[in-house]
CSV table of C-alpha atoms in Angstrom, one decimal:
chain,number,residue,atom,x,y,z
A,20,ASP,CA,-9.3,-2.1,12.1
A,21,GLU,CA,-11.7,-0.1,10.3
A,22,GLU,CA,-9.3,1.8,7.6
A,23,ASN,CA,-7.6,-1.4,6.9
A,24,ALA,CA,-11.3,-3.0,6.0
A,25,ARG,CA,-12.0,0.2,4.5
A,26,GLN,CA,-8.9,0.1,2.0
A,27,LEU,CA,-9.1,-4.0,1.7
A,28,CYS,CA,-13.0,-3.1,-0.4
A,29,ILE,CA,-11.8,0.0,-1.9
A,30,ARG,CA,-8.5,-2.3,-3.4
A,31,GLU,CA,-10.8,-5.4,-4.5
A,32,GLU,CA,-14.0,-3.5,-5.4
A,33,GLN,CA,-13.1,0.1,-6.8
A,34,PRO,CA,-9.1,-0.7,-8.0
A,35,GLY,CA,-9.2,2.4,-10.4
A,36,LYS,CA,-10.0,4.4,-7.4
A,37,PHE,CA,-7.4,2.6,-4.8
A,38,ASN,CA,-3.8,4.6,-5.0
A,39,PHE,CA,-6.4,8.3,-5.4
A,40,TYR,CA,-7.8,7.2,-2.2
A,41,LEU,CA,-4.3,6.0,-0.4
A,42,LYS,CA,-2.5,8.7,-1.7
A,43,CYS,CA,-5.0,11.0,-0.1
A,44,PHE,CA,-5.8,9.3,3.0
A,45,LEU,CA,-1.7,9.4,3.6
A,46,ASN,CA,-1.7,13.2,3.3
A,47,SER,CA,-5.1,13.8,5.5
A,48,GLY,CA,-6.1,11.0,7.1
A,49,LYS,CA,-9.4,11.9,6.6
A,50,SER,CA,-10.8,9.2,5.3
A,51,ALA,CA,-14.4,10.7,4.8
A,52,ASP,CA,-12.8,13.5,2.4
A,53,CYS,CA,-10.7,11.1,0.7
A,54,ILE,CA,-13.9,8.9,-0.1
A,55,LYS,CA,-15.3,12.3,-2.0
A,56,THR,CA,-12.2,13.3,-3.7
A,57,SER,CA,-11.1,9.8,-4.9
A,58,GLY,CA,-14.2,9.7,-6.6
A,59,VAL,CA,-15.0,5.8,-4.2
A,60,ASP,CA,-18.7,5.4,-4.0
A,61,ALA,CA,-19.5,5.1,-0.8
A,62,ALA,CA,-22.6,2.9,-1.1
A,63,LYS,CA,-21.1,-0.1,-2.6
A,64,LEU,CA,-18.0,0.6,0.5
A,65,ASP,CA,-20.6,0.6,2.6
A,66,THR,CA,-22.0,-2.7,1.4
A,67,CYS,CA,-18.2,-4.1,1.3
A,68,LEU,CA,-18.0,-2.9,4.5
A,69,LYS,CA,-21.1,-4.8,5.9
A,70,ASN,CA,-20.6,-8.4,3.8
A,71,LYS,CA,-17.2,-8.6,2.5
A,72,ALA,CA,-14.2,-6.8,4.3
A,73,SER,CA,-13.8,-9.7,6.9
A,74,GLN,CA,-13.4,-12.6,4.1
A,75,TYR,CA,-11.0,-10.1,1.9
A,76,SER,CA,-9.1,-10.0,5.6
A,77,LEU,CA,-9.4,-13.6,6.0
A,78,ASN,CA,-7.9,-14.3,2.3
A,79,ASP,CA,-5.6,-11.9,2.5
A,80,SER,CA,-4.0,-13.2,5.9
A,81,LYS,CA,-4.3,-16.8,4.1
A,82,LEU,CA,-2.0,-15.2,1.1
A,83,SER,CA,0.8,-13.7,3.7
A,84,LYS,CA,1.0,-17.4,5.3
A,85,SER,CA,1.3,-19.1,2.4
A,86,TYR,CA,4.4,-17.3,1.2
A,87,ASN,CA,5.3,-17.4,5.1
A,88,LEU,CA,5.3,-13.6,5.5
A,89,GLU,CA,5.6,-11.7,8.8
A,90,ALA,CA,6.6,-8.0,8.4
A,91,SER,CA,5.2,-5.1,6.3
A,92,PRO,CA,6.6,-4.2,3.5
A,93,THR,CA,7.8,-7.6,1.8
A,94,LEU,CA,8.5,-7.6,-1.6
A,95,MET,CA,7.6,-11.0,-3.1
A,96,ILE,CA,9.3,-11.4,-6.8
A,97,ASN,CA,8.5,-14.8,-8.4
A,98,GLY,CA,7.6,-16.1,-5.5
A,99,ASN,CA,10.2,-15.2,-4.0
A,100,LYS,CA,11.0,-12.9,-1.0
A,101,ALA,CA,13.5,-10.2,-2.1
A,102,ASP,CA,15.7,-9.1,0.9
A,103,TYR,CA,17.0,-5.6,-0.4
A,104,PHE,CA,18.4,-2.7,1.6
A,105,PRO,CA,18.3,0.2,1.5
A,106,ARG,CA,14.8,0.3,1.1
A,107,ASP,CA,15.0,3.5,-0.8
A,108,PRO,CA,13.0,4.2,-4.0
A,109,LYS,CA,15.8,3.9,-6.5
A,110,ASN,CA,16.7,0.2,-4.9
A,111,THR,CA,13.7,-0.6,-5.1
A,112,LEU,CA,13.3,-0.1,-8.6
A,113,LYS,CA,16.2,-2.0,-9.3
A,114,THR,CA,15.8,-4.8,-7.5
A,115,ILE,CA,12.3,-5.6,-9.1
A,116,CYS,CA,13.8,-4.9,-12.5
A,117,SER,CA,16.9,-7.1,-11.5
A,118,ALA,CA,13.7,-10.1,-12.2
A,119,PHE,CA,12.9,-9.1,-15.9
A,120,THR,CA,15.3,-10.7,-18.5
A,121,THR,CA,13.7,-8.0,-20.9
A,122,LYS,CA,13.5,-4.8,-18.3
A,123,PRO,CA,10.4,-2.0,-19.1
A,124,ALA,CA,11.9,1.2,-19.8
A,125,GLU,CA,10.6,2.0,-16.4
A,126,CYS,CA,13.7,0.2,-15.2
A,127,ALA,CA,15.5,3.5,-16.6
A,128,GLN,CA,13.8,5.4,-14.0
A,129,ASP,CA,16.2,7.8,-11.9
A,130,LEU,CA,14.4,7.5,-8.8
A,131,PRO,CA,15.2,9.1,-5.3
A,132,THR,CA,18.0,7.5,-2.8
A,133,GLU,CA,16.3,8.7,0.2
A,134,ASN,CA,15.1,6.2,2.5
A,135,PRO,CA,10.8,7.5,2.7
A,136,SER,CA,9.8,8.3,6.5
A,137,ALA,CA,9.1,5.8,8.9
A,138,ALA,CA,5.8,7.9,10.3
A,139,PHE,CA,2.3,7.6,9.0
A,140,GLY,CA,1.7,9.2,6.1
A,141,SER,CA,3.8,11.0,3.2
A,142,GLY,CA,6.5,12.3,6.1
A,143,GLU,CA,5.3,15.7,6.0
A,144,ASP,CA,4.7,17.1,9.4
A,145,LYS,CA,5.6,14.7,11.1
A,146,GLU,CA,6.0,15.6,14.0
A,147,LYS,CA,2.6,16.8,14.5
A,148,ILE,CA,1.6,13.0,14.2
A,149,GLU,CA,-0.3,11.5,17.2
A,150,GLY,CA,2.7,9.0,18.8
A,151,PHE,CA,5.4,10.4,16.9
A,152,CYS,CA,8.6,9.6,18.4
A,153,GLY,CA,11.4,11.2,17.5
């Protein structure tokens, strides 16, 4: 899909803008606005969409297959699937930090235990999202 290709191109070629773009897009769903507000180079993005996006997608697909991944999200730690539940931010951090011998300072963060919304975006106004069942 076009948005997946757009995100792949930004991730690969403008990685410093990726999180800004993604946060904007998840909240608004308006790619054109988010390209502008996140500072994505639109010309570079257009070139990527025409010439490189399909290869980036193929590379991601090959990588997923090499790890035998079938679902999203899947957390990989040191080349192994990390099965953890619940998938709230606090437990996710705990799972990631368990892989460190010397834990980084970020592991001491106190994160929420609420599970993220399964709806598109930030979970805010999910009732307004087309196709939302609930």
